[in-house]
JSON list of C-alpha atoms (C1' of nucleotides) in Angstrom, two decimals:
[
{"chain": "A", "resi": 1, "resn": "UNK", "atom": "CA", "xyz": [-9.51, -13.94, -18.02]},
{"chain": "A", "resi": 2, "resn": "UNK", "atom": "CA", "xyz": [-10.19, -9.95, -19.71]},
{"chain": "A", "resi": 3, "resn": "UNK", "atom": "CA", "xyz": [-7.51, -8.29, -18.91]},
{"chain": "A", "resi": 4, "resn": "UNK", "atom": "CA", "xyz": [-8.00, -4.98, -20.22]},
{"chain": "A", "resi": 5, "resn": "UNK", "atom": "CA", "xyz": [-6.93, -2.01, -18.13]},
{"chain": "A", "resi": 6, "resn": "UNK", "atom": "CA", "xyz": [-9.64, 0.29, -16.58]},
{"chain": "A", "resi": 7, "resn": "UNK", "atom": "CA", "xyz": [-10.04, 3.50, -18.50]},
{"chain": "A", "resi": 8, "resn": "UNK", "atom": "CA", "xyz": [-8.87, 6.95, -17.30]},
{"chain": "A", "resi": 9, "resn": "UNK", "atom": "CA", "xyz": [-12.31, 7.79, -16.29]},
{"chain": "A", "resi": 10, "resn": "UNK", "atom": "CA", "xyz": [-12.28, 5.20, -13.47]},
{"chain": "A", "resi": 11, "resn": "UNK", "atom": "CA", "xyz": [-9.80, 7.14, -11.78]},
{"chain": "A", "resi": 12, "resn": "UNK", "atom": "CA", "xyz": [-11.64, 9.88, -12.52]},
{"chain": "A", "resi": 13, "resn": "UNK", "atom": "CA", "xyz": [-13.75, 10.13, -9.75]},
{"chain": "A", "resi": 14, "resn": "UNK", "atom": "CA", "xyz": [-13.86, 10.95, -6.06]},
{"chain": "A", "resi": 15, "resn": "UNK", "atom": "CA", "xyz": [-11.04, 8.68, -4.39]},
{"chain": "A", "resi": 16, "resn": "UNK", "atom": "CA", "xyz": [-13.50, 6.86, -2.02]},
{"chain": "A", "resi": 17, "resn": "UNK", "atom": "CA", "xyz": [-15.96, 5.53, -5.00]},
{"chain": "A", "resi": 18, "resn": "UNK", "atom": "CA", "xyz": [-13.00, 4.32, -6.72]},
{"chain": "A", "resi": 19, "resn": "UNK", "atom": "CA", "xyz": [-11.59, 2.59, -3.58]},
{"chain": "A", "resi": 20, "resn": "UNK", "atom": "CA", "xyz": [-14.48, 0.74, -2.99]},
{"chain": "A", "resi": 21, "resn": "UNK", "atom": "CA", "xyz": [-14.66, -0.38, -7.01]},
{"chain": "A", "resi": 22, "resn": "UNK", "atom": "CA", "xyz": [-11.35, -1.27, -6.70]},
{"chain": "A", "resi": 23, "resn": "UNK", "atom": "CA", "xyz": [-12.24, -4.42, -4.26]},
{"chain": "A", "resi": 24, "resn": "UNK", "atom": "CA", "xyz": [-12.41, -7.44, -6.48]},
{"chain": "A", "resi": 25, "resn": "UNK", "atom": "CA", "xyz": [-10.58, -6.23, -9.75]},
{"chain": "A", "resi": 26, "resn": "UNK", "atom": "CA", "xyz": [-7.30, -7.13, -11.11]},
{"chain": "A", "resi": 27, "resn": "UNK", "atom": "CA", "xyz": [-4.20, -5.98, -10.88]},
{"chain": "A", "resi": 28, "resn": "UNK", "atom": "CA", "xyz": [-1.86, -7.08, -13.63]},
{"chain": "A", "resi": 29, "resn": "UNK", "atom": "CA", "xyz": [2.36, -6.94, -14.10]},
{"chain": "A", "resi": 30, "resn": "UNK", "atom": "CA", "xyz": [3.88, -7.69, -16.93]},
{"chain": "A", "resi": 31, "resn": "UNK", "atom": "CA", "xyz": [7.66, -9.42, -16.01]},
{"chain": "A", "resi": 32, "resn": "UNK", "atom": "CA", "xyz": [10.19, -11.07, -18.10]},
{"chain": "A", "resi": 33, "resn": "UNK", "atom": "CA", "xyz": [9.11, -14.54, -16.84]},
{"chain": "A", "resi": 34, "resn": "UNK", "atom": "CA", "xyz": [5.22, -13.50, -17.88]},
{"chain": "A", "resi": 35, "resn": "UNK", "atom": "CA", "xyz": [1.95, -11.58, -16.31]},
{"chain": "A", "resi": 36, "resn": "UNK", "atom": "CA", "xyz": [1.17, -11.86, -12.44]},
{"chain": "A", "resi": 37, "resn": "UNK", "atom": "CA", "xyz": [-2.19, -11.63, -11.75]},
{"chain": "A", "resi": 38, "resn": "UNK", "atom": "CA", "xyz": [-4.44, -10.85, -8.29]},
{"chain": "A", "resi": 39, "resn": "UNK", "atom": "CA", "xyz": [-7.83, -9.82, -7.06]},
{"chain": "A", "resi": 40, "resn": "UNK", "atom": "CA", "xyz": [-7.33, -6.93, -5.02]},
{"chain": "A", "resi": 41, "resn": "UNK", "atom": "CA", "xyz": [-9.03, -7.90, -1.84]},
{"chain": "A", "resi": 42, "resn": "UNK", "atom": "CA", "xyz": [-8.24, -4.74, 0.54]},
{"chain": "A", "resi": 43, "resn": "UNK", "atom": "CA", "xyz": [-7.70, -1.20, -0.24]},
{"chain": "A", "resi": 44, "resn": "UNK", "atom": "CA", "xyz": [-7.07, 2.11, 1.48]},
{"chain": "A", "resi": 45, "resn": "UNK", "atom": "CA", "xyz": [-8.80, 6.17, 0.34]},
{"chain": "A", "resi": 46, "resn": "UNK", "atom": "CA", "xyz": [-6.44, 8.81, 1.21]},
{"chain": "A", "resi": 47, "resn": "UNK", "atom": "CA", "xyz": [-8.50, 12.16, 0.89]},
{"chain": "A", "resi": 48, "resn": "UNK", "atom": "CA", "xyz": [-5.98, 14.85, -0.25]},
{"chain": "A", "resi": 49, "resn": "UNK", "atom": "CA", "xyz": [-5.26, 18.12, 1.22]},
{"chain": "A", "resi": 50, "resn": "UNK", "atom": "CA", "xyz": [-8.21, 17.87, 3.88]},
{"chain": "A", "resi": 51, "resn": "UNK", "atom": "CA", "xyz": [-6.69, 14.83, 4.99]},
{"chain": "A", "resi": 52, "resn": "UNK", "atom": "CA", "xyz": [-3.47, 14.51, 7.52]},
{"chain": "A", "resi": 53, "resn": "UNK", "atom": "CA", "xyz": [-2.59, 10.79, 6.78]},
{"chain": "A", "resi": 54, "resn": "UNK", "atom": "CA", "xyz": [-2.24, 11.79, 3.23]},
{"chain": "A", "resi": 55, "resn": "UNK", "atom": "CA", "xyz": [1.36, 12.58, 2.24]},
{"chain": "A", "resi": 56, "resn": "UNK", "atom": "CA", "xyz": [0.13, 14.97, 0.19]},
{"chain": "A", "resi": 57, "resn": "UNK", "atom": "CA", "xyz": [-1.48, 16.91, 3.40]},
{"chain": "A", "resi": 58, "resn": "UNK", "atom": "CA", "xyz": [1.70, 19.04, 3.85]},
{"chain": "A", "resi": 59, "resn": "UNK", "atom": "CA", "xyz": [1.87, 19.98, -0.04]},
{"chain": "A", "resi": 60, "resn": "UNK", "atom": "CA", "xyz": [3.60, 18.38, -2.95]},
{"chain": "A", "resi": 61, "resn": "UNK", "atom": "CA", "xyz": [7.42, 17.25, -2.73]},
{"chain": "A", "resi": 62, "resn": "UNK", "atom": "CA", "xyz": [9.73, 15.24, -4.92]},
{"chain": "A", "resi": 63, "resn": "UNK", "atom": "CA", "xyz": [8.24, 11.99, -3.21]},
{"chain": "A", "resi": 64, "resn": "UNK", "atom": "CA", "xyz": [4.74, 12.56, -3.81]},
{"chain": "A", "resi": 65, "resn": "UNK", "atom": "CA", "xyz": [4.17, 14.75, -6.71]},
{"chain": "A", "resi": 66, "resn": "UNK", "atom": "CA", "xyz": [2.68, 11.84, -8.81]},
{"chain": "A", "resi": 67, "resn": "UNK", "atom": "CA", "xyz": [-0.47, 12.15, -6.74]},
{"chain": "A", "resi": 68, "resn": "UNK", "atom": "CA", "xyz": [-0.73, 15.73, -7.71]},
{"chain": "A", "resi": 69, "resn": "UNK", "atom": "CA", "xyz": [-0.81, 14.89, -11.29]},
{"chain": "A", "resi": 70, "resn": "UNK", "atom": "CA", "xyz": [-3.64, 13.26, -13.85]},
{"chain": "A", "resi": 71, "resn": "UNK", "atom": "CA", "xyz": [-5.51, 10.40, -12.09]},
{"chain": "A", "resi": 72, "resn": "UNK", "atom": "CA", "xyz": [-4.80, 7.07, -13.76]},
{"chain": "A", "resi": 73, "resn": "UNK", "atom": "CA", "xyz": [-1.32, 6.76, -12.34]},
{"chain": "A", "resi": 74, "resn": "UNK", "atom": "CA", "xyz": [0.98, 4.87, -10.36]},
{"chain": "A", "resi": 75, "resn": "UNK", "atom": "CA", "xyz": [2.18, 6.69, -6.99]},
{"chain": "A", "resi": 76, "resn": "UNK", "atom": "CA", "xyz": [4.62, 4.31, -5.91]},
{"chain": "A", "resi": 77, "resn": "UNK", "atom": "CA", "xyz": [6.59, 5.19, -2.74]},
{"chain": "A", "resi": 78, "resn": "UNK", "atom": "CA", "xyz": [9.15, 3.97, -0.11]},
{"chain": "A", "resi": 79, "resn": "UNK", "atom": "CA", "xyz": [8.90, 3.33, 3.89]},
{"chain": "A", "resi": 80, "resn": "UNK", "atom": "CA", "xyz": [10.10, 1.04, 6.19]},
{"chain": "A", "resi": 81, "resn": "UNK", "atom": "CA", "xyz": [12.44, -0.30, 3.46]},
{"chain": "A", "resi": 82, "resn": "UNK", "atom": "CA", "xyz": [9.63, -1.92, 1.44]},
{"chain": "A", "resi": 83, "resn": "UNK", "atom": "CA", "xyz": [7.14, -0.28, -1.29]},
{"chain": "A", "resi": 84, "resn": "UNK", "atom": "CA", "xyz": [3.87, 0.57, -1.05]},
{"chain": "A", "resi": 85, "resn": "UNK", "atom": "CA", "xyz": [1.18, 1.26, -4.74]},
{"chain": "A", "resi": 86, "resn": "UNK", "atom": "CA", "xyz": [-1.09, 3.81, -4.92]},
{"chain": "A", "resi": 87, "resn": "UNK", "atom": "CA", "xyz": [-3.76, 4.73, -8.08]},
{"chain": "A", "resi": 88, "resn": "UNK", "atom": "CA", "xyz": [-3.81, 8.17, -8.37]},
{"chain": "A", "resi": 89, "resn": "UNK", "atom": "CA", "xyz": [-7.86, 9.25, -8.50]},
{"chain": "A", "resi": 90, "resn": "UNK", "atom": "CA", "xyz": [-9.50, 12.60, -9.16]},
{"chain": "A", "resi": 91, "resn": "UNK", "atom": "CA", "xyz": [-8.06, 15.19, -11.35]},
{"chain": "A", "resi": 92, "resn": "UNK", "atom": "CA", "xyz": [-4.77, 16.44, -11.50]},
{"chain": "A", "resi": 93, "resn": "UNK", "atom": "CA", "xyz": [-4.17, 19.29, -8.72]},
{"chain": "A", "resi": 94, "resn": "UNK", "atom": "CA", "xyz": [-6.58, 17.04, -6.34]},
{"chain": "A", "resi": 95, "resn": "UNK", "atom": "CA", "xyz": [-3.62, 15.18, -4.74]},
{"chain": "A", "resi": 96, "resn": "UNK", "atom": "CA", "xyz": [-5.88, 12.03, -3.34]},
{"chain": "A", "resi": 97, "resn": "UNK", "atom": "CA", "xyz": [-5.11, 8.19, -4.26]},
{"chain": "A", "resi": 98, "resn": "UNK", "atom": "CA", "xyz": [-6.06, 4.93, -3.75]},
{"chain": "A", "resi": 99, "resn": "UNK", "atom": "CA", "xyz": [-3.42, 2.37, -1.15]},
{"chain": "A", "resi": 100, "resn": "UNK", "atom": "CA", "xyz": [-3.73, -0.81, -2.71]},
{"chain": "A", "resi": 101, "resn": "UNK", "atom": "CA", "xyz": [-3.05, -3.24, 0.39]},
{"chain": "A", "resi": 102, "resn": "UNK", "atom": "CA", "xyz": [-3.56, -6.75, -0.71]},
{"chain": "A", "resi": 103, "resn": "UNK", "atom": "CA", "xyz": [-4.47, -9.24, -3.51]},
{"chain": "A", "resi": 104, "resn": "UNK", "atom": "CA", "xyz": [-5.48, -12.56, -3.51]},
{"chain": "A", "resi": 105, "resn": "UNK", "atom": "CA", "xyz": [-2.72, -14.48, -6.01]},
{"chain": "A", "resi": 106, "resn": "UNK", "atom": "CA", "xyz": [-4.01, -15.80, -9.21]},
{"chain": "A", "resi": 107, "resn": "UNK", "atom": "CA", "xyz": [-1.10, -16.17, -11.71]},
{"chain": "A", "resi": 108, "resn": "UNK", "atom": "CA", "xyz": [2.43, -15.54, -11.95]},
{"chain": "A", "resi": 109, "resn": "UNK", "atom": "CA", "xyz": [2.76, -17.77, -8.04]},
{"chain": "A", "resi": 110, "resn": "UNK", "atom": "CA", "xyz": [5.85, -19.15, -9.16]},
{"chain": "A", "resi": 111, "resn": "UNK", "atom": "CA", "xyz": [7.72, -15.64, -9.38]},
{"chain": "A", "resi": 112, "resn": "UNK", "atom": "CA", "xyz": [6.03, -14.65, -6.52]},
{"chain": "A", "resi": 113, "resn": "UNK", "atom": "CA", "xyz": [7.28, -17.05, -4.13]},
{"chain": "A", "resi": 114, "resn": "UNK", "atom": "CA", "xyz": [10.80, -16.34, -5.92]},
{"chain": "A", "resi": 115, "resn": "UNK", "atom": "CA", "xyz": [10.46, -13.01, -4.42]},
{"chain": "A", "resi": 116, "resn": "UNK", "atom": "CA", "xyz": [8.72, -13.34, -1.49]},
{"chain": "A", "resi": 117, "resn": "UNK", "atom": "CA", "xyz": [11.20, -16.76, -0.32]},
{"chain": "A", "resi": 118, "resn": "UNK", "atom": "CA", "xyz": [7.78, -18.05, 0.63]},
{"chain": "A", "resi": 119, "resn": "UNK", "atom": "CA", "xyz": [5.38, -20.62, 0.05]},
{"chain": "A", "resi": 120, "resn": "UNK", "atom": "CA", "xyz": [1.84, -19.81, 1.36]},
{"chain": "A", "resi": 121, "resn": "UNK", "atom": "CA", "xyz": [-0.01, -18.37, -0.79]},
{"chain": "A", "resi": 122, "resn": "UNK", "atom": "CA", "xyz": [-1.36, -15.88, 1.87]},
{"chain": "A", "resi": 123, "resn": "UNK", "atom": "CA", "xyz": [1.70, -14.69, 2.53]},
{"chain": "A", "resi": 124, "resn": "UNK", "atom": "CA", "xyz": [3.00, -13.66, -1.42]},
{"chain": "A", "resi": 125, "resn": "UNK", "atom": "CA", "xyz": [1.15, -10.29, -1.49]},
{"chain": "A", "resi": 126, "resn": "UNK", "atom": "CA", "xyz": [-0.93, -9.61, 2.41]},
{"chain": "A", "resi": 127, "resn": "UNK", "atom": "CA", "xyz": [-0.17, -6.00, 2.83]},
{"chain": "A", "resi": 128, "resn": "UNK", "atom": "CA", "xyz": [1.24, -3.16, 1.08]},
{"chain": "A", "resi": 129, "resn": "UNK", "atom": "CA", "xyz": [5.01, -3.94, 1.10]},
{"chain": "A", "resi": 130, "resn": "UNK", "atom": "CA", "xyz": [4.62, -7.77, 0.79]},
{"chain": "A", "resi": 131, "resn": "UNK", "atom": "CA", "xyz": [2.08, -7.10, -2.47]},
{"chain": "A", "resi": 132, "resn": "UNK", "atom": "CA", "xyz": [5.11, -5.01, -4.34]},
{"chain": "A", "resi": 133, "resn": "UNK", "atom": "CA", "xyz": [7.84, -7.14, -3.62]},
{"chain": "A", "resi": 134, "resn": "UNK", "atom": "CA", "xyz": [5.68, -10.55, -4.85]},
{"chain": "A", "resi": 135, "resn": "UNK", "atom": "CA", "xyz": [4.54, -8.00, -8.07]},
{"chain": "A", "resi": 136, "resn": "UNK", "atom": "CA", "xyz": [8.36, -6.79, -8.23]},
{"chain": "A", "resi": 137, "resn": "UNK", "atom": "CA", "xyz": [6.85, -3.23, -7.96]},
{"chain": "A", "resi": 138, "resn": "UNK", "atom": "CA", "xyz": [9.49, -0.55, -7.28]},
{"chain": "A", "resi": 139, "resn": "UNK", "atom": "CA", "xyz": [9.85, 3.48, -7.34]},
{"chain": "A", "resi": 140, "resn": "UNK", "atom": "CA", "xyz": [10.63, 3.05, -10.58]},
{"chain": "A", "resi": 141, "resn": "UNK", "atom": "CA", "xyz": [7.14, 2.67, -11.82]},
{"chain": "A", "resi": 142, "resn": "UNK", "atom": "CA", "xyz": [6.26, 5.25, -10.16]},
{"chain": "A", "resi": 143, "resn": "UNK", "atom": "CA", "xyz": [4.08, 8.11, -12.08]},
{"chain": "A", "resi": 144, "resn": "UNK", "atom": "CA", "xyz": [3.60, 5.05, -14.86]},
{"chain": "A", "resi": 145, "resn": "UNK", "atom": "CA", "xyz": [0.39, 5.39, -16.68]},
{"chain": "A", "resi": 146, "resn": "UNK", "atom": "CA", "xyz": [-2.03, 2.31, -15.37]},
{"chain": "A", "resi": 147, "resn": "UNK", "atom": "CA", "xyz": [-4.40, 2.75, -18.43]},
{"chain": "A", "resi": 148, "resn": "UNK", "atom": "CA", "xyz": [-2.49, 1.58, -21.10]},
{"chain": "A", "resi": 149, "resn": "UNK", "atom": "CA", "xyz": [-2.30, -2.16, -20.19]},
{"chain": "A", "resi": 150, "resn": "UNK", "atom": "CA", "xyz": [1.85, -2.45, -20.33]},
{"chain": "A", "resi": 151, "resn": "UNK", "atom": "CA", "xyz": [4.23, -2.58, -17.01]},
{"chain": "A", "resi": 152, "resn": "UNK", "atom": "CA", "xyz": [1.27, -2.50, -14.90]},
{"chain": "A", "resi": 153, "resn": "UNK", "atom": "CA", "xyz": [-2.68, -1.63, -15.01]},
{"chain": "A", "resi": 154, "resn": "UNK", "atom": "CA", "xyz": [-5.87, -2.98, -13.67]},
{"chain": "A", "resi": 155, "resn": "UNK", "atom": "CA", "xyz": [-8.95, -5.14, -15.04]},
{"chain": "A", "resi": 156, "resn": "UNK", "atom": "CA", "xyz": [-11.88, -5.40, -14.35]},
{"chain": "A", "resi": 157, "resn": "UNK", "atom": "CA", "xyz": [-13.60, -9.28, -15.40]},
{"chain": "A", "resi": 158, "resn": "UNK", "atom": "CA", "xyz": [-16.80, -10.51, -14.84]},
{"chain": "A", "resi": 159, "resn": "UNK", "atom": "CA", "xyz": [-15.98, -10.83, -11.20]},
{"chain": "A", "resi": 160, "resn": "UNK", "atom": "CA", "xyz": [-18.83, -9.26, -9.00]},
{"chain": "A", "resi": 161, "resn": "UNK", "atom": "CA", "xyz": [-18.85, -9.33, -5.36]},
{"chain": "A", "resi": 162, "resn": "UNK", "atom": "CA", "xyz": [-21.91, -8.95, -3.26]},
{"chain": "A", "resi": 163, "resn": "UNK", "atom": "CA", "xyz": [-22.56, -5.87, -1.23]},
{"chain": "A", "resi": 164, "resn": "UNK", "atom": "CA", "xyz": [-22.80, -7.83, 1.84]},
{"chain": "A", "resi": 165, "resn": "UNK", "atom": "CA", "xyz": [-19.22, -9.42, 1.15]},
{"chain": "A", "resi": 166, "resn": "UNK", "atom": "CA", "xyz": [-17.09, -5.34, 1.24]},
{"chain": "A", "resi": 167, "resn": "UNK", "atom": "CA", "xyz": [-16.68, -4.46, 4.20]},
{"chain": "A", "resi": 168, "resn": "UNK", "atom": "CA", "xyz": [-15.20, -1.23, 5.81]},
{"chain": "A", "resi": 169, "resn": "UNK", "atom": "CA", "xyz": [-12.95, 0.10, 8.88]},
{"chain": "A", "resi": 170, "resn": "UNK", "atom": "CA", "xyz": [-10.75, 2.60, 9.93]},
{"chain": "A", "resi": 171, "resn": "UNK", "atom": "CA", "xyz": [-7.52, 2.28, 7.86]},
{"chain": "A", "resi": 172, "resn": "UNK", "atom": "CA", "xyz": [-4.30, 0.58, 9.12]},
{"chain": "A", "resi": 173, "resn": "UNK", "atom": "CA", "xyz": [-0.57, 2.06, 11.08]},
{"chain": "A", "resi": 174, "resn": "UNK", "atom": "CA", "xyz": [-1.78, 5.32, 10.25]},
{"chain": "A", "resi": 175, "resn": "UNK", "atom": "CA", "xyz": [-0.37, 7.36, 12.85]},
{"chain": "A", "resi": 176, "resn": "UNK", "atom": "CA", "xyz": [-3.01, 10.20, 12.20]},
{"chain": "A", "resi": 177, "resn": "UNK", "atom": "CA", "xyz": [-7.08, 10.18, 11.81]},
{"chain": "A", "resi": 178, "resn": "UNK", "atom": "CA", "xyz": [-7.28, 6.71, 12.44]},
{"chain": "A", "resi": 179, "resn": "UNK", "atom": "CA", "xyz": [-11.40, 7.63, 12.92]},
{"chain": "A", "resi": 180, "resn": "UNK", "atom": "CA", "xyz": [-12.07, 8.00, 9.34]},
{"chain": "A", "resi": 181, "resn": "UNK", "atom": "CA", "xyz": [-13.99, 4.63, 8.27]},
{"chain": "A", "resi": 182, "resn": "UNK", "atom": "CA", "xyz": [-11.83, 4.56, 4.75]},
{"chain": "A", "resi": 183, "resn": "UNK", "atom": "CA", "xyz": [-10.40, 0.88, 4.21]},
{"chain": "A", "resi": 184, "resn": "UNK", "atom": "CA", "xyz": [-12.52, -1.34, 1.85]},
{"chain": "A", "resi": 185, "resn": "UNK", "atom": "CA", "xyz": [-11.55, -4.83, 2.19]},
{"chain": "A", "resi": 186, "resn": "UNK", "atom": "CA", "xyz": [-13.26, -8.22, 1.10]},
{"chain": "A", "resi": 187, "resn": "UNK", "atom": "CA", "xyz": [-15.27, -9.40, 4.19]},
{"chain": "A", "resi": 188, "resn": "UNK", "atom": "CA", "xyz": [-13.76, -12.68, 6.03]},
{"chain": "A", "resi": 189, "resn": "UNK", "atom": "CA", "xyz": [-11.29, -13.27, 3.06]},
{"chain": "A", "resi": 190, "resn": "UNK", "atom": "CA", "xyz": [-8.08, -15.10, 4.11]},
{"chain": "A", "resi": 191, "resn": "UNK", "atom": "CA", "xyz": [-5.48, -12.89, 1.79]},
{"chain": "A", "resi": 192, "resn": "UNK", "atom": "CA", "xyz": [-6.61, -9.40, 3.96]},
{"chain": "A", "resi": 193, "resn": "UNK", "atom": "CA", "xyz": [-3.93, -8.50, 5.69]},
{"chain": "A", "resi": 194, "resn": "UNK", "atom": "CA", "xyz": [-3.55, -6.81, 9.39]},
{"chain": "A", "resi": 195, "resn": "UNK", "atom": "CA", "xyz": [-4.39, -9.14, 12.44]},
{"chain": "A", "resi": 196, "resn": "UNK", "atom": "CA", "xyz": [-7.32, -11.30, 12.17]},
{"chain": "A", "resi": 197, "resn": "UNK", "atom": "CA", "xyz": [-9.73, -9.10, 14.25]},
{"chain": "A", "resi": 198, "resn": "UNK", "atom": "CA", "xyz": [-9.46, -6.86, 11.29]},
{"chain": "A", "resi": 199, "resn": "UNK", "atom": "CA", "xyz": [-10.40, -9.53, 8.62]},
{"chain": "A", "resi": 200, "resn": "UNK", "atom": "CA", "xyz": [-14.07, -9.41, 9.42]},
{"chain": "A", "resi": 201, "resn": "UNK", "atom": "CA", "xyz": [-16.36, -6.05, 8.98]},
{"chain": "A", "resi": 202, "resn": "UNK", "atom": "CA", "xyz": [-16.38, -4.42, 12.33]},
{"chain": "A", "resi": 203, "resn": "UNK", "atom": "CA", "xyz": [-19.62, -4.75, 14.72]},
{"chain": "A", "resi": 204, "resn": "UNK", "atom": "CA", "xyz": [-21.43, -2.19, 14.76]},
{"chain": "B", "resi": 1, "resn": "DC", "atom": "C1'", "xyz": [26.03, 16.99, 6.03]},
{"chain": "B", "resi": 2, "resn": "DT", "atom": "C1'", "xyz": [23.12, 14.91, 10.26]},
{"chain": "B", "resi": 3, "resn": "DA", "atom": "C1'", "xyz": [18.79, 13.72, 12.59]},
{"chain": "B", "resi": 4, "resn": "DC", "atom": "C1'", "xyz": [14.75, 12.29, 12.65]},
{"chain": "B", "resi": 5, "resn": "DC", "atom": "C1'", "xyz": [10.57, 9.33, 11.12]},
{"chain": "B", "resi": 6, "resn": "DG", "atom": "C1'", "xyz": [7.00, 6.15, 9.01]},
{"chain": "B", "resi": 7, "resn": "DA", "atom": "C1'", "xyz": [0.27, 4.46, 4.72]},
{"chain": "B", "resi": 8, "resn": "DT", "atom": "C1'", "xyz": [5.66, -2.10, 7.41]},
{"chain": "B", "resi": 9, "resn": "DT", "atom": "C1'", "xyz": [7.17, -6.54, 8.33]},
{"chain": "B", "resi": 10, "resn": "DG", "atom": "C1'", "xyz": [8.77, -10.64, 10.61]},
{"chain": "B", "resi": 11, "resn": "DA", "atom": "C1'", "xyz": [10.61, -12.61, 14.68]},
{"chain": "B", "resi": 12, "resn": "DC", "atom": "C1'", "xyz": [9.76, -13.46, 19.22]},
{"chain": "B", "resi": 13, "resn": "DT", "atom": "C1'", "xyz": [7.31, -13.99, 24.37]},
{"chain": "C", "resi": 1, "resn": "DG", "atom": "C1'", "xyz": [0.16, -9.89, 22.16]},
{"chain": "C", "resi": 2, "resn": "DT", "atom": "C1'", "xyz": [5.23, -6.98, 21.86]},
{"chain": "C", "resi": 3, "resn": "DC", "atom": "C1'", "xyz": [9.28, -5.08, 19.58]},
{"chain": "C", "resi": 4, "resn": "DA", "atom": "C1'", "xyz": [13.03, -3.61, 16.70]},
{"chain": "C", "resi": 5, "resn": "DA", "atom": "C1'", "xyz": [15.28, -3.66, 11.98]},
{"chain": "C", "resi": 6, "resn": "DT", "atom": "C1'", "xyz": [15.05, -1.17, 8.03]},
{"chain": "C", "resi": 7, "resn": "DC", "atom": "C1'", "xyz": [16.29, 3.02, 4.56]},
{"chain": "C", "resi": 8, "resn": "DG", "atom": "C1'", "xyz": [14.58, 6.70, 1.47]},
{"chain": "C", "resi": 9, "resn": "DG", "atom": "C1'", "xyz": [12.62, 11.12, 2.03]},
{"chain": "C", "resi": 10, "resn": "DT", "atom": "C1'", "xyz": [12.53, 15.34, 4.28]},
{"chain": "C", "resi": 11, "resn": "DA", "atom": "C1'", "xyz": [13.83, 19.26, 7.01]},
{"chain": "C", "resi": 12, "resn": "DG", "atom": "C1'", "xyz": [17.09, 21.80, 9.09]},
{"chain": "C", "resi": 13, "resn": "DA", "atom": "C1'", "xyz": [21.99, 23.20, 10.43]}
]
DNA sequence: CTACCGATTGACT
DNA sequence: GTCAATCGGTAGA
């Protein structure tokens, strides 16, 4: 399995082109007990400024000021009493990010299920807060620099998913522009999360 | 300091 | 399908 962490020009780029890449790469944490590994399956684009489900819409805070920085970052925050990860994209000042939702499990199960206190594969990292406690992702990684291929990063192998197999919706409990078509998720796969209406590209 | 609130989850009808 | 627990972040007194 390649392993080696995107470059900072990845992230370079304008946060719903880097969403989309994101479905089917890697995401990799190093723990004491060794690397977890998982395709990222579904993924969220949260627009800066312009957009008013981005945290950053009502200007940079404590919480969020990792998304205002370089791209190439973790923006790891807090709600509902879980964790949710976010790659910073674009360059710094351009406060927009990538939500990384779900991952199909490939290595590191063991740990996972540790963590999770479950068994089913689909249910070690299906959705934002379920994906950093099975990846024992916390605030403190937050702002950590995903291109250096320590703590956490992402890899791209020679994984390549048709275009018929990404699919795309409106994004998920977001309380504001739910309209905006800007969740990229792995068409019919099993480890999406949301309900199951919401695992297959929408008819159009 | 208090008073909300949410890019969630899991338990339950 | 519905619903409430959860707690850090934020704003405001």
């Amino acid at each position: 399995m390649e392993l080696t962490a995107l470059p900072r020009a990845f992230y370079d780029r304008p946060v719903v082109r880097v969403a989309r890449e994101l479905i089917g790469c890697l995401l990799v944490r190093e723990t004491i007990e060794g690397l977890l590994v998982g395709r990222i399956v579904e993924a969220e684009a949260y627009l800066s400024q312009r957009d008013a489900a981005c945290h950053a819409a009502a200007g940079q805070t404590r919480r969020n000021s990792s998304m205002f920085g370089p791209p190439g970052h973790a923006y790891v925050y807090a709600i509902h009493a879980r964790y949710c990860l976010n790659a910073v994209t674009e360059p710094a000042g351009t406060p927009s990010a990538v939500l990384i939702r779900a991952v199909e499990p490939l290595a590191g199960l063991s740990g996972m299920r540790q963590r999770r206190g479950r068994e089913a594969v689909c249910e070690l990292a299906r959705g934002p807060g379920r994906l950093c406690e099975a990846f024992a992702i916390d605030r403190q990684l937050d702002g950590s620099d995903l291109t250096r291929g320590t703590d956490l990063w992402i890899a791209q192998d020679g994984y390549r998913l048709s275009r018929r197999d990404l699919a795309r919706s409106p994004r998920i409990g977001v309380t504001s522009a739910h309209d905006l078509p800007l969740r990229f998720f792995l068409d019919g796969s099993r480890f999406v999360s949301g309900p199951r209406k919401l695992h297959r590209r929408p008819v159009r």
